[in-house]
CSV table of C-alpha atoms in Angstrom, one decimal:
chain,number,residue,atom,x,y,z
A,32,MET,CA,21.5,129.6,-39.1
A,33,PRO,CA,18.9,125.9,-39.0
A,34,LYS,CA,20.2,123.8,-40.9
A,35,ALA,CA,18.6,122.9,-44.3
A,36,PRO,CA,15.9,120.2,-42.6
A,37,ASP,CA,14.0,122.4,-39.9
A,38,MET,CA,13.8,125.2,-43.1
A,39,LEU,CA,12.1,122.7,-44.8
A,40,LEU,CA,10.4,121.6,-42.0
A,41,LEU,CA,9.0,126.1,-41.7
A,42,PHE,CA,8.2,126.0,-45.5
A,43,PHE,CA,6.2,123.5,-44.5
A,44,CYS,CA,4.0,125.0,-41.4
A,45,LEU,CA,3.3,128.4,-43.4
A,46,VAL,CA,1.5,126.8,-46.4
A,47,GLY,CA,-1.7,127.0,-44.2
A,48,ALA,CA,-4.8,124.4,-44.4
A,49,ALA,CA,-6.2,122.3,-46.5
A,50,ASP,CA,-8.0,123.7,-49.6
A,51,ALA,CA,-10.7,122.1,-52.3
A,52,LEU,CA,-8.7,120.2,-54.8
A,53,HIS,CA,-10.1,121.5,-59.0
A,54,LYS,CA,-11.2,118.8,-60.5
A,55,GLN,CA,-11.4,119.6,-64.8
A,56,TRP,CA,-13.4,117.6,-67.1
A,57,ILE,CA,-11.3,115.9,-70.1
A,58,PRO,CA,-14.0,115.8,-72.6
A,59,ASP,CA,-15.1,117.8,-75.0
A,60,THR,CA,-17.5,118.5,-78.5
A,61,ASN,CA,-15.1,121.4,-80.4
A,62,TYR,CA,-15.4,121.6,-83.3
A,63,GLU,CA,-11.5,121.3,-84.2
A,64,ASN,CA,-11.1,118.1,-81.8
A,65,LYS,CA,-9.7,115.4,-84.2
A,66,THR,CA,-11.3,113.1,-81.8
A,67,ASN,CA,-14.9,114.0,-81.7
A,68,TRP,CA,-15.0,112.9,-85.8
A,69,ASP,CA,-15.9,109.3,-87.1
A,70,LYS,CA,-12.9,109.9,-90.0
A,71,GLY,CA,-10.3,110.4,-87.8
A,72,ALA,CA,-9.6,114.5,-88.5
A,73,VAL,CA,-11.2,117.7,-88.4
A,74,PRO,CA,-13.2,117.9,-92.0
A,75,CYS,CA,-11.4,120.6,-94.5
A,76,GLY,CA,-12.7,122.0,-97.3
A,77,ASN,CA,-13.9,119.2,-99.6
A,78,ASP,CA,-15.9,117.4,-96.8
A,79,ARG,CA,-19.5,116.7,-96.1
A,80,VAL,CA,-19.8,117.5,-92.8
A,81,GLN,CA,-23.1,115.5,-90.5
A,82,PHE,CA,-24.6,116.3,-87.9
A,83,PRO,CA,-27.2,113.9,-86.7
A,84,ALA,CA,-30.6,114.8,-87.2
A,85,GLN,CA,-32.0,113.8,-83.1
A,86,ARG,CA,-28.5,115.0,-81.6
A,87,LYS,CA,-28.5,116.8,-79.3
A,88,VAL,CA,-24.8,118.9,-79.3
A,89,SER,CA,-23.2,122.3,-78.1
A,90,VAL,CA,-20.9,122.7,-79.9
A,91,PHE,CA,-17.5,125.1,-79.5
A,92,VAL,CA,-16.3,126.8,-82.8
A,93,ASN,CA,-12.2,128.1,-82.4
A,94,ASN,CA,-11.5,129.2,-86.2
A,95,MET,CA,-13.0,129.2,-90.2
A,96,HIS,CA,-13.8,126.6,-91.4
A,97,ALA,CA,-14.7,125.1,-95.1
A,98,VAL,CA,-17.0,123.0,-95.8
A,99,GLN,CA,-19.1,121.5,-99.3
A,100,GLU,CA,-21.8,121.1,-97.2
A,101,LEU,CA,-23.4,121.5,-93.0
A,102,TRP,CA,-25.8,119.0,-92.5
A,103,LEU,CA,-27.4,120.5,-88.4
A,104,PRO,CA,-28.7,119.2,-85.7
A,105,ILE,CA,-32.8,120.2,-85.1
A,106,ASP,CA,-32.0,121.1,-81.5
A,107,GLY,CA,-28.3,122.4,-81.0
A,108,GLU,CA,-25.8,125.3,-81.2
A,109,PHE,CA,-22.3,126.9,-82.0
A,110,ILE,CA,-21.0,128.5,-80.3
A,111,LEU,CA,-17.8,130.6,-82.5
A,112,ASN,CA,-14.8,132.2,-80.7
A,113,SER,CA,-14.1,135.1,-82.2
A,114,GLY,CA,-13.0,135.1,-86.2
A,115,ALA,CA,-14.6,131.8,-86.4
A,116,GLY,CA,-16.9,130.4,-88.4
A,117,PHE,CA,-18.2,128.7,-91.9
A,118,TYR,CA,-17.8,129.1,-94.9
A,119,VAL,CA,-18.8,126.7,-98.5
A,120,VAL,CA,-16.0,126.4,-101.1
A,121,SER,CA,-17.6,126.6,-104.8
A,122,GLY,CA,-14.4,124.6,-106.2
A,123,GLN,CA,-12.5,121.8,-104.9
A,124,ASP,CA,-10.0,123.1,-102.3
A,125,PRO,CA,-6.5,121.7,-103.5
A,126,GLY,CA,-5.7,120.6,-99.6
A,127,CYS,CA,-8.1,118.5,-98.4
A,128,GLY,CA,-7.5,115.4,-100.8
A,129,ALA,CA,-10.8,113.6,-102.4
A,130,GLY,CA,-13.8,114.7,-99.9
A,131,VAL,CA,-15.1,112.3,-97.3
A,132,VAL,CA,-18.7,112.1,-95.3
A,133,THR,CA,-17.9,112.9,-91.9
A,134,GLN,CA,-20.3,113.1,-89.2
A,135,PHE,CA,-20.1,114.1,-85.7
A,136,LYS,CA,-19.4,111.7,-82.5
A,137,ASP,CA,-21.4,111.2,-79.9
A,138,SER,CA,-21.9,112.4,-77.0
A,139,GLU,CA,-24.9,112.1,-75.1
A,140,SER,CA,-22.8,108.4,-72.5
A,141,LEU,CA,-20.0,110.5,-70.9
A,142,GLN,CA,-20.9,110.5,-67.5
A,143,TRP,CA,-19.6,112.6,-64.8
A,144,PHE,CA,-19.4,109.3,-62.9
A,145,ASP,CA,-16.6,108.7,-65.0
A,146,PRO,CA,-13.0,108.7,-62.8
A,147,ALA,CA,-11.5,108.3,-66.3
A,148,LEU,CA,-13.0,111.2,-67.1
A,149,TRP,CA,-11.6,114.0,-65.0
A,150,GLN,CA,-8.3,115.4,-64.4
A,151,ALA,CA,-7.2,116.8,-60.1
A,152,ALA,CA,-4.2,119.5,-59.8
A,153,ALA,CA,-3.8,121.2,-56.3
A,154,SER,CA,-4.1,124.6,-58.3
A,155,LEU,CA,-5.6,126.5,-61.5
A,156,ASP,CA,-1.9,126.3,-62.9
A,157,ASP,CA,-0.7,122.2,-61.6
A,158,LEU,CA,-3.5,121.9,-64.1
A,159,GLN,CA,-2.7,124.5,-66.6
A,160,ARG,CA,1.4,122.9,-66.5
A,161,GLY,CA,-0.4,118.8,-66.2
A,162,ASN,CA,0.7,118.1,-62.1
A,163,PHE,CA,-2.3,115.9,-62.2
A,164,LEU,CA,-2.6,114.0,-58.6
A,165,PHE,CA,-4.1,111.2,-58.3
A,166,SER,CA,-5.9,109.6,-56.5
A,167,VAL,CA,-9.1,106.2,-56.2
A,168,HIS,CA,-11.7,106.2,-57.8
A,169,ASP,CA,-14.4,107.5,-56.1
A,170,GLU,CA,-12.5,110.8,-55.0
A,171,SER,CA,-11.3,111.6,-58.1
A,172,VAL,CA,-14.6,111.8,-59.2
A,173,PRO,CA,-14.9,115.9,-58.0
A,174,CYS,CA,-16.2,116.1,-54.3
A,175,GLN,CA,-18.8,117.9,-52.4
A,176,TYR,CA,-15.1,120.6,-51.9
A,177,ASP,CA,-13.9,120.3,-55.1
A,178,ASP,CA,-13.9,123.3,-57.9
A,179,VAL,CA,-15.2,121.8,-61.2
A,180,VAL,CA,-13.2,123.1,-64.6
A,181,PHE,CA,-14.0,123.3,-67.3
A,182,LYS,CA,-11.6,124.1,-69.9
A,183,GLU,CA,-12.5,127.6,-70.8
A,184,HIS,CA,-12.1,127.4,-74.8
A,185,SER,CA,-15.2,124.5,-74.7
A,186,SER,CA,-18.6,123.3,-74.3
A,187,PHE,CA,-19.2,119.2,-74.2
A,188,ARG,CA,-22.1,117.7,-72.7
A,189,VAL,CA,-22.0,115.5,-69.6
A,190,ASP,CA,-24.9,113.4,-67.9
A,191,THR,CA,-24.9,113.5,-64.7
A,192,SER,CA,-28.3,111.6,-63.8
A,193,SER,CA,-26.4,108.9,-60.0
A,194,HIS,CA,-29.0,107.3,-57.2
A,195,GLN,CA,-29.3,111.2,-56.1
A,196,SER,CA,-31.2,114.2,-56.3
A,197,SER,CA,-28.6,116.5,-56.9
A,198,ILE,CA,-24.4,116.8,-57.2
A,199,PRO,CA,-22.6,119.2,-54.2
A,200,VAL,CA,-19.4,120.7,-55.4
A,201,LYS,CA,-18.1,123.7,-54.2
A,202,SER,CA,-17.5,126.0,-57.6
A,203,VAL,CA,-18.4,125.4,-61.3
A,204,SER,CA,-16.4,126.8,-64.0
A,205,VAL,CA,-18.0,126.8,-67.6
A,206,LEU,CA,-16.4,129.3,-70.0
A,207,GLY,CA,-14.3,130.3,-68.1
A,208,LYS,CA,-16.9,132.2,-66.7
A,209,LYS,CA,-16.9,130.7,-62.2
A,210,PHE,CA,-19.8,130.4,-60.8
A,211,LYS,CA,-20.1,130.2,-56.3
A,212,GLY,CA,-23.7,131.1,-55.5
A,213,ASN,CA,-26.7,128.2,-57.0
A,214,SER,CA,-29.5,130.8,-57.6
A,215,GLU,CA,-26.9,132.3,-60.8
A,216,PHE,CA,-26.1,128.1,-62.1
A,217,SER,CA,-29.4,127.7,-61.5
A,218,GLN,CA,-29.8,130.0,-64.1
A,219,TYR,CA,-27.5,129.2,-66.0
A,220,LEU,CA,-28.7,125.8,-66.1
A,221,SER,CA,-31.8,126.4,-67.4
A,222,SER,CA,-30.7,128.8,-70.4
A,223,ARG,CA,-30.0,127.1,-73.8
A,224,SER,CA,-25.8,126.1,-73.1
A,225,GLY,CA,-26.5,124.7,-70.1
A,226,GLN,CA,-29.5,122.2,-71.1
A,227,LEU,CA,-27.2,121.0,-73.9
A,228,GLN,CA,-24.4,120.7,-72.3
A,229,PHE,CA,-26.0,119.4,-68.6
A,230,HIS,CA,-28.5,116.9,-69.1
A,231,GLY,CA,-29.5,113.7,-66.3
A,232,SER,CA,-31.6,113.0,-63.5
A,233,SER,CA,-29.4,115.0,-61.2
A,234,ALA,CA,-28.3,118.6,-61.2
A,235,VAL,CA,-25.8,119.8,-59.7
A,236,THR,CA,-25.3,121.9,-56.8
A,237,VAL,CA,-22.4,125.0,-56.4
A,238,GLY,CA,-21.9,127.3,-53.3
A,239,ASN,CA,-20.9,123.6,-51.0
A,240,PRO,CA,-18.6,125.8,-47.9
A,241,GLU,CA,-15.1,124.6,-48.2
A,242,CYS,CA,-13.6,122.4,-46.2
A,243,GLU,CA,-12.6,123.5,-42.5
A,244,ASP,CA,-10.5,120.8,-41.3
A,245,PRO,CA,-6.9,120.5,-41.4
A,246,THR,CA,-7.4,117.3,-41.4
A,247,GLY,CA,-9.7,116.9,-44.3
A,248,CYS,CA,-13.1,116.2,-45.5
A,249,ASP,CA,-15.2,113.5,-46.5
A,250,CYS,CA,-15.5,113.2,-50.4
A,251,GLY,CA,-18.7,112.4,-50.2
A,252,ASN,CA,-18.8,109.6,-53.1
A,253,SER,CA,-19.4,106.4,-51.4
A,254,ALA,CA,-22.7,107.2,-52.2
A,255,ASN,CA,-22.3,106.2,-55.9
A,256,HIS,CA,-19.7,104.3,-55.0
A,257,GLN,CA,-21.0,100.9,-57.5
A,258,GLN,CA,-22.0,103.8,-60.0
A,259,ILE,CA,-19.0,104.7,-60.3
A,260,CYS,CA,-17.4,101.8,-60.3
A,261,SER,CA,-19.6,100.4,-62.7
A,262,THR,CA,-18.1,101.7,-66.1
A,263,VAL,CA,-14.3,101.0,-64.3
A,264,THR,CA,-12.6,98.3,-66.1
A,265,CYS,CA,-10.2,96.1,-63.4
A,266,ALA,CA,-6.5,95.5,-65.3
A,267,SER,CA,-5.0,92.0,-64.1
A,268,LEU,CA,-2.6,92.4,-61.8
A,269,SER,CA,1.0,90.1,-61.3
A,270,CYS,CA,1.8,91.5,-58.4
A,271,LYS,CA,2.4,88.7,-55.0
A,272,LYS,CA,-0.7,90.3,-52.9
A,273,PRO,CA,-2.8,92.9,-54.7
A,274,LEU,CA,-4.5,96.0,-52.5
A,275,LEU,CA,-7.8,96.8,-52.4
A,276,PRO,CA,-7.1,101.1,-51.3
A,277,VAL,CA,-10.6,102.4,-49.5
A,278,GLY,CA,-12.4,103.4,-52.6
A,279,HIS,CA,-11.1,101.8,-54.8
A,280,CYS,CA,-12.7,100.0,-57.8
A,281,CYS,CA,-9.6,97.6,-57.8
A,282,ASN,CA,-7.1,96.3,-56.8
A,283,VAL,CA,-3.3,97.5,-56.7
A,284,CYS,CA,0.4,96.3,-57.6
A,285,GLY,CA,1.9,98.7,-55.1
A,286,ALA,CA,1.6,99.6,-51.4
A,287,ILE,CA,-0.7,101.5,-48.8
A,288,VAL,CA,0.6,103.7,-45.7
A,289,THR,CA,-1.9,103.8,-43.4
A,290,ILE,CA,-2.2,107.5,-41.2
A,291,ARG,CA,-3.0,107.4,-37.5
A,292,TYR,CA,-3.0,111.5,-36.8
A,293,ALA,CA,-3.5,114.1,-33.3
A,294,ALA,CA,-4.0,118.0,-33.3
A,295,GLY,CA,-1.7,119.7,-35.5
A,296,PHE,CA,-2.1,117.1,-38.5
A,297,ASN,CA,-2.7,119.4,-41.6
A,298,LEU,CA,-3.2,116.6,-44.5
A,299,GLU,CA,-2.0,119.2,-47.4
A,300,THR,CA,1.4,120.2,-45.7
A,301,TYR,CA,2.0,116.2,-45.0
A,302,ARG,CA,0.9,115.8,-48.9
A,303,GLN,CA,3.4,118.5,-49.9
A,304,ARG,CA,6.2,117.3,-47.7
A,305,ILE,CA,6.0,114.0,-49.4
A,306,HIS,CA,6.0,114.8,-52.7
A,307,HIS,CA,9.3,117.5,-52.5
A,308,LEU,CA,11.2,114.9,-49.7
A,309,PHE,CA,10.3,111.5,-51.9
A,310,LEU,CA,8.5,112.2,-55.3
A,311,ILE,CA,11.4,114.7,-57.2
A,312,LEU,CA,13.7,111.4,-56.3
A,313,PRO,CA,14.6,109.6,-59.7
A,314,GLN,CA,13.9,106.2,-57.8
A,315,TYR,CA,11.0,107.3,-57.5
A,316,LYS,CA,9.4,109.4,-60.3
A,317,SER,CA,7.5,106.7,-62.0
A,318,LEU,CA,5.3,106.1,-58.8
A,319,GLN,CA,2.0,107.7,-58.3
A,320,LEU,CA,0.7,108.5,-55.1
A,321,GLY,CA,-2.1,109.0,-53.8
A,322,MET,CA,-3.4,110.9,-50.3
A,323,SER,CA,-6.8,111.1,-48.9
A,324,LYS,CA,-8.3,110.8,-45.3
A,325,VAL,CA,-10.8,107.9,-45.1
A,326,PHE,CA,-12.9,106.4,-42.2
A,327,LYS,CA,-12.4,102.6,-41.4
A,328,SER,CA,-14.8,100.1,-40.0
A,329,GLN,CA,-13.9,99.1,-36.3
A,330,ARG,CA,-15.0,96.0,-35.5
A,331,LEU,CA,-15.4,94.2,-31.4
A,332,MET,CA,-13.3,91.3,-31.2
A,333,GLY,CA,-12.6,91.6,-35.9
A,334,ILE,CA,-16.4,90.6,-36.0
A,335,VAL,CA,-19.6,93.3,-34.7
A,336,PRO,CA,-19.0,96.5,-36.1
A,337,PHE,CA,-19.9,99.7,-34.4
A,338,GLY,CA,-18.3,102.6,-35.3
A,339,ALA,CA,-15.7,104.2,-37.8
A,340,SER,CA,-12.3,106.1,-37.5
A,341,PRO,CA,-10.5,108.7,-39.6
A,342,GLU,CA,-7.7,108.3,-41.0
A,343,ILE,CA,-5.0,109.0,-43.7
A,344,GLN,CA,-4.9,106.5,-46.8
A,345,VAL,CA,-1.5,106.7,-48.9
A,346,VAL,CA,-2.3,104.7,-51.8
A,347,ILE,CA,1.2,104.6,-53.3
A,348,VAL,CA,1.0,102.0,-57.4
A,349,ASP,CA,3.1,101.5,-59.5
A,350,GLY,CA,3.6,99.4,-62.5
A,351,GLU,CA,5.6,97.2,-62.0
A,352,LYS,CA,5.1,93.9,-58.9
A,353,GLY,CA,5.0,97.2,-56.3
A,354,ILE,CA,9.0,96.5,-55.1
A,355,GLN,CA,9.0,100.4,-55.7
A,356,SER,CA,6.0,101.2,-54.1
A,357,GLU,CA,6.9,99.1,-50.6
A,358,GLY,CA,10.4,100.9,-50.3
A,359,LEU,CA,8.4,104.4,-50.4
A,360,ALA,CA,7.1,103.2,-47.9
A,361,LYS,CA,9.3,102.3,-45.8
A,362,ASP,CA,10.9,105.3,-46.4
A,363,ILE,CA,7.6,107.1,-44.7
A,364,LEU,CA,7.6,104.6,-42.0
A,365,LYS,CA,11.2,106.2,-41.1
A,366,ASP,CA,10.3,110.1,-41.7
A,367,VAL,CA,7.7,109.3,-39.4
A,368,SER,CA,9.7,107.4,-36.3
A,369,ALA,CA,12.1,110.8,-36.5
A,370,HIS,CA,9.7,113.8,-37.3
A,371,GLY,CA,5.6,112.4,-36.6
A,372,SER,CA,5.7,114.0,-33.1
A,373,ASN,CA,6.6,117.8,-35.4
A,374,LEU,CA,4.0,116.6,-37.8
A,375,GLY,CA,0.5,116.0,-35.4
A,376,ILE,CA,1.0,112.2,-36.6
A,377,THR,CA,0.6,109.9,-33.6
A,378,GLU,CA,1.2,105.6,-35.4
A,379,ALA,CA,1.5,104.8,-38.8
A,380,GLU,CA,1.9,101.4,-40.6
A,381,PHE,CA,1.7,99.8,-44.4
A,382,GLN,CA,0.8,96.9,-45.7
A,383,ALA,CA,2.6,96.0,-49.7
A,384,SER,CA,1.2,93.7,-52.7
A,385,THR,CA,5.1,92.0,-52.2
A,386,GLY,CA,3.5,90.6,-48.6
A,387,GLY,CA,5.6,93.4,-46.7
A,388,SER,CA,4.0,94.8,-44.2
A,389,THR,CA,4.8,96.5,-40.5
A,390,ASP,CA,1.9,96.2,-36.8
A,391,PRO,CA,1.4,98.3,-34.8
A,392,PRO,CA,3.0,98.5,-31.1
A,393,GLY,CA,1.4,95.3,-30.7
A,394,GLY,CA,-0.7,95.3,-33.2
A,395,SER,CA,-1.9,91.7,-33.9
A,396,VAL,CA,-0.5,90.4,-30.1
A,397,GLY,CA,-2.9,92.0,-29.2
A,398,MET,CA,-6.0,91.7,-31.8
A,399,TRP,CA,-5.9,88.3,-30.0
A,400,VAL,CA,-5.4,89.5,-26.4
A,401,GLY,CA,-8.0,91.5,-26.9
A,402,ILE,CA,-10.6,88.0,-28.4
A,403,VAL,CA,-9.2,85.9,-25.5
A,404,PHE,CA,-10.2,88.7,-23.1
A,405,GLY,CA,-14.2,89.1,-25.3
A,406,VAL,CA,-14.4,85.3,-24.7
A,407,LEU,CA,-12.9,84.8,-21.1
A,408,ILE,CA,-15.3,87.9,-19.7
A,409,LEU,CA,-18.5,85.5,-22.0
A,410,ILE,CA,-18.3,82.1,-19.9
A,411,THR,CA,-17.8,84.4,-16.6
A,412,LEU,CA,-20.9,86.7,-17.3
A,413,ILE,CA,-22.8,83.2,-18.6
A,414,THR,CA,-20.6,81.3,-15.1
A,415,VAL,CA,-22.9,83.9,-12.6
A,416,MET,CA,-26.0,84.2,-14.7
A,417,VAL,CA,-26.9,80.3,-13.7
A,418,VAL,CA,-25.7,80.5,-10.2
A,419,LEU,CA,-28.1,83.3,-9.4
A,420,ILE,CA,-31.1,81.7,-11.1
A,421,GLN,CA,-30.5,78.3,-9.6
A,422,ARG,CA,-30.4,80.4,-6.6
A,423,GLY,CA,-33.2,82.4,-7.3
A,424,VAL,CA,-31.5,85.9,-7.6
A,425,LEU,CA,-32.9,86.1,-10.9
A,426,ARG,CA,-36.1,84.4,-12.2
A,427,MET,CA,-36.2,83.7,-15.6
A,428,PRO,CA,-39.2,86.4,-18.0
A,429,SER,CA,-42.4,84.7,-18.3
A,430,SER,CA,-43.0,86.4,-21.8
A,431,LEU,CA,-40.6,84.4,-23.4
A,432,PRO,CA,-42.3,81.6,-25.9
A,433,LEU,CA,-40.8,78.5,-25.3
A,434,SER,CA,-39.1,77.8,-21.0
A,435,LEU,CA,-36.2,76.4,-19.9
A,436,PRO,CA,-37.7,72.8,-17.6
A,437,SER,CA,-36.4,72.7,-14.5
A,438,LEU,CA,-34.8,69.7,-12.4
A,439,SER,CA,-37.6,68.8,-11.0
A,440,SER,CA,-40.1,68.7,-13.5
A,441,LEU,CA,-37.7,66.3,-15.3
A,442,ARG,CA,-37.4,64.2,-12.9
A,443,ARG,CA,-41.5,64.6,-12.6
A,444,ARG,CA,-42.2,63.2,-15.4
A,445,SER,CA,-39.2,60.9,-15.3
A,446,ASP,CA,-41.7,59.0,-13.5
A,447,VAL,CA,-44.7,58.8,-15.0
A,448,GLY,CA,-44.6,55.4,-17.4
A,449,GLU,CA,-45.8,54.4,-21.1
A,450,LEU,CA,-49.3,55.7,-22.2
A,451,GLY,CA,-51.7,53.5,-21.9
A,452,GLY,CA,-49.9,52.0,-19.0
A,453,PRO,CA,-52.1,50.9,-14.8
A,454,LEU,CA,-53.8,54.4,-14.0
A,455,ASP,CA,-51.6,55.4,-10.3
A,456,HIS,CA,-54.6,55.9,-7.6
A,457,GLY,CA,-52.9,57.6,-5.5
A,458,PHE,CA,-52.9,55.2,-1.9
A,459,ASP,CA,-55.2,52.2,-2.0
A,460,ASN,CA,-58.6,52.4,0.2
A,461,PRO,CA,-59.4,48.6,1.9
A,462,ILE,CA,-63.1,49.5,1.4
A,463,PHE,CA,-63.7,50.4,-1.3
A,464,ASP,CA,-60.9,48.8,-3.9
A,465,ARG,CA,-60.4,46.1,-2.5
A,466,PRO,CA,-64.8,44.3,-2.1
A,467,SER,CA,-63.5,40.8,-0.6
A,468,MET,CA,-61.9,42.9,2.5
A,469,LEU,CA,-65.3,44.3,3.5
A,470,PRO,CA,-67.6,43.1,6.5
A,471,ASP,CA,-70.2,41.0,5.2
A,472,ILE,CA,-72.7,43.9,6.8
A,473,PRO,CA,-77.3,42.0,5.6
A,474,GLY,CA,-78.3,44.6,2.1
A,475,MET,CA,-75.1,46.5,1.3
A,476,TYR,CA,-74.7,45.3,-1.6
A,477,GLU,CA,-76.9,45.3,-4.9
A,478,THR,CA,-80.3,43.4,-5.5
A,479,GLU,CA,-82.7,43.9,-7.2
A,480,THR,CA,-84.3,46.2,-4.6
A,481,ASN,CA,-80.9,47.6,-3.2
A,482,ARG,CA,-78.8,49.3,-6.0
A,483,SER,CA,-77.5,52.3,-3.8
A,484,ILE,CA,-74.1,50.0,-3.9
A,485,SER,CA,-73.4,47.7,-6.6
A,486,MET,CA,-70.0,46.5,-7.6
A,487,THR,CA,-68.1,46.0,-11.3
A,488,GLN,CA,-64.8,45.2,-12.2
A,489,THR,CA,-63.3,48.9,-12.2
A,490,GLY,CA,-64.1,48.7,-8.4
A,491,VAL,CA,-66.9,49.9,-6.0
A,492,HIS,CA,-70.2,53.2,-7.0
A,493,PHE,CA,-72.7,54.0,-4.8
A,494,VAL,CA,-75.9,56.0,-6.6
A,495,ASN,CA,-77.5,59.0,-5.4
A,496,PRO,CA,-80.9,59.1,-4.2
A,497,VAL,CA,-81.5,62.8,-4.8
A,498,TYR,CA,-80.7,62.0,-8.2
A,499,ASP,CA,-81.4,58.5,-9.6
A,500,GLU,CA,-84.2,58.6,-12.1
A,501,ASN,CA,-85.9,55.8,-10.3
A,502,GLU,CA,-86.2,57.2,-6.5
A,503,THR,CA,-89.7,59.6,-5.6
A,504,ASP,CA,-90.0,62.9,-6.1
A,505,PHE,CA,-89.3,65.1,-3.2
A,506,ASN,CA,-91.4,67.6,-5.0
A,507,ALA,CA,-94.6,65.1,-4.2
């Protein structure tokens, strides 16, 4: 008979591939929800009920209600459940008090990309039982492979505006009806109820295929990260070293476990394993744990980005200083050390807000070795290029805007005197540069009748009789 741990591992292997999560919209526009009224109570028979005339709203009414007055909006609807409606009390409702004027609250500001307005669960049953999953902010909003659920006996109004024209999801359930095809759902969006429930610049589209990668799929909300974070208010923290998980808007107190995997890893199987092995333990019940695939950027020598590699990010959050989170992270690493090869896990490490961490084998040393090795290669390449250029094997391209001067040109330029110094005539001509050394030949020098040769302070000059203006025209 197999041992208990082996039986547990067999159970996890039978779970199957990773399934999409169910994301449920929390707010509603139900008449019976007291948080939808400005007085904090559902109107009764002595109250005057007002829906602002210019406000668009779709209200679900589940029961019969008595009112004194009912002011309806110009553009709105009541979705009445079986047996639901309104009636006017002629006298006083004895159980209602003196009566007040109460208004239905505005729901225009409720945004699709607000992570606080969604709940996530692995199944519809978990949604009903309240077994919700914790996720980073980007994945708290419906991902492209998720099933979106609006409560069955409920209506709502949600602003879907974003920087993208469409919001793809796997399916959408409204008033108990599940839409899987985009054609049918588009018809619903164009209906009166659809226009009152969904508004904004982006259209929700359904029919996106489910994630077929057992190691998990990209959520697809990274493009909306800034919009998601604009709705989030971060709390002040008291832990020693707050951490910022990938896809999260705020630093957290806790721990982050990074898992690298190979063929055979199954994200949903591993999620359930962590839950059944650790999260049910009394010391870890107060912790929040989120698990997802992320793409972490890779950098050459820690500086130059050259791509992204997929990893499994396990985020563990607690409300204190992260001490319990570090304990769970260490337990997860022990489990990986013992069973990682059977789970398809090749490597795991963690960092905690208490300051504790583990590096992968050769992690920090390998990083410094890589940096030193890269610098040595760069120096070697520069040295080889200089030698080849000096030997004439390589030539500097002529198209460079600024060419470096050669040593010979620098040497020549150093011999040039200052501007305005004596001119270099090249070599001495004893005949023309030194008139005193010329032989005494009669008629050589300038006279009144002979101007073929003249002497000045700057040297000896000749007159060309062909071009001289005083000479006889040879054409005569």
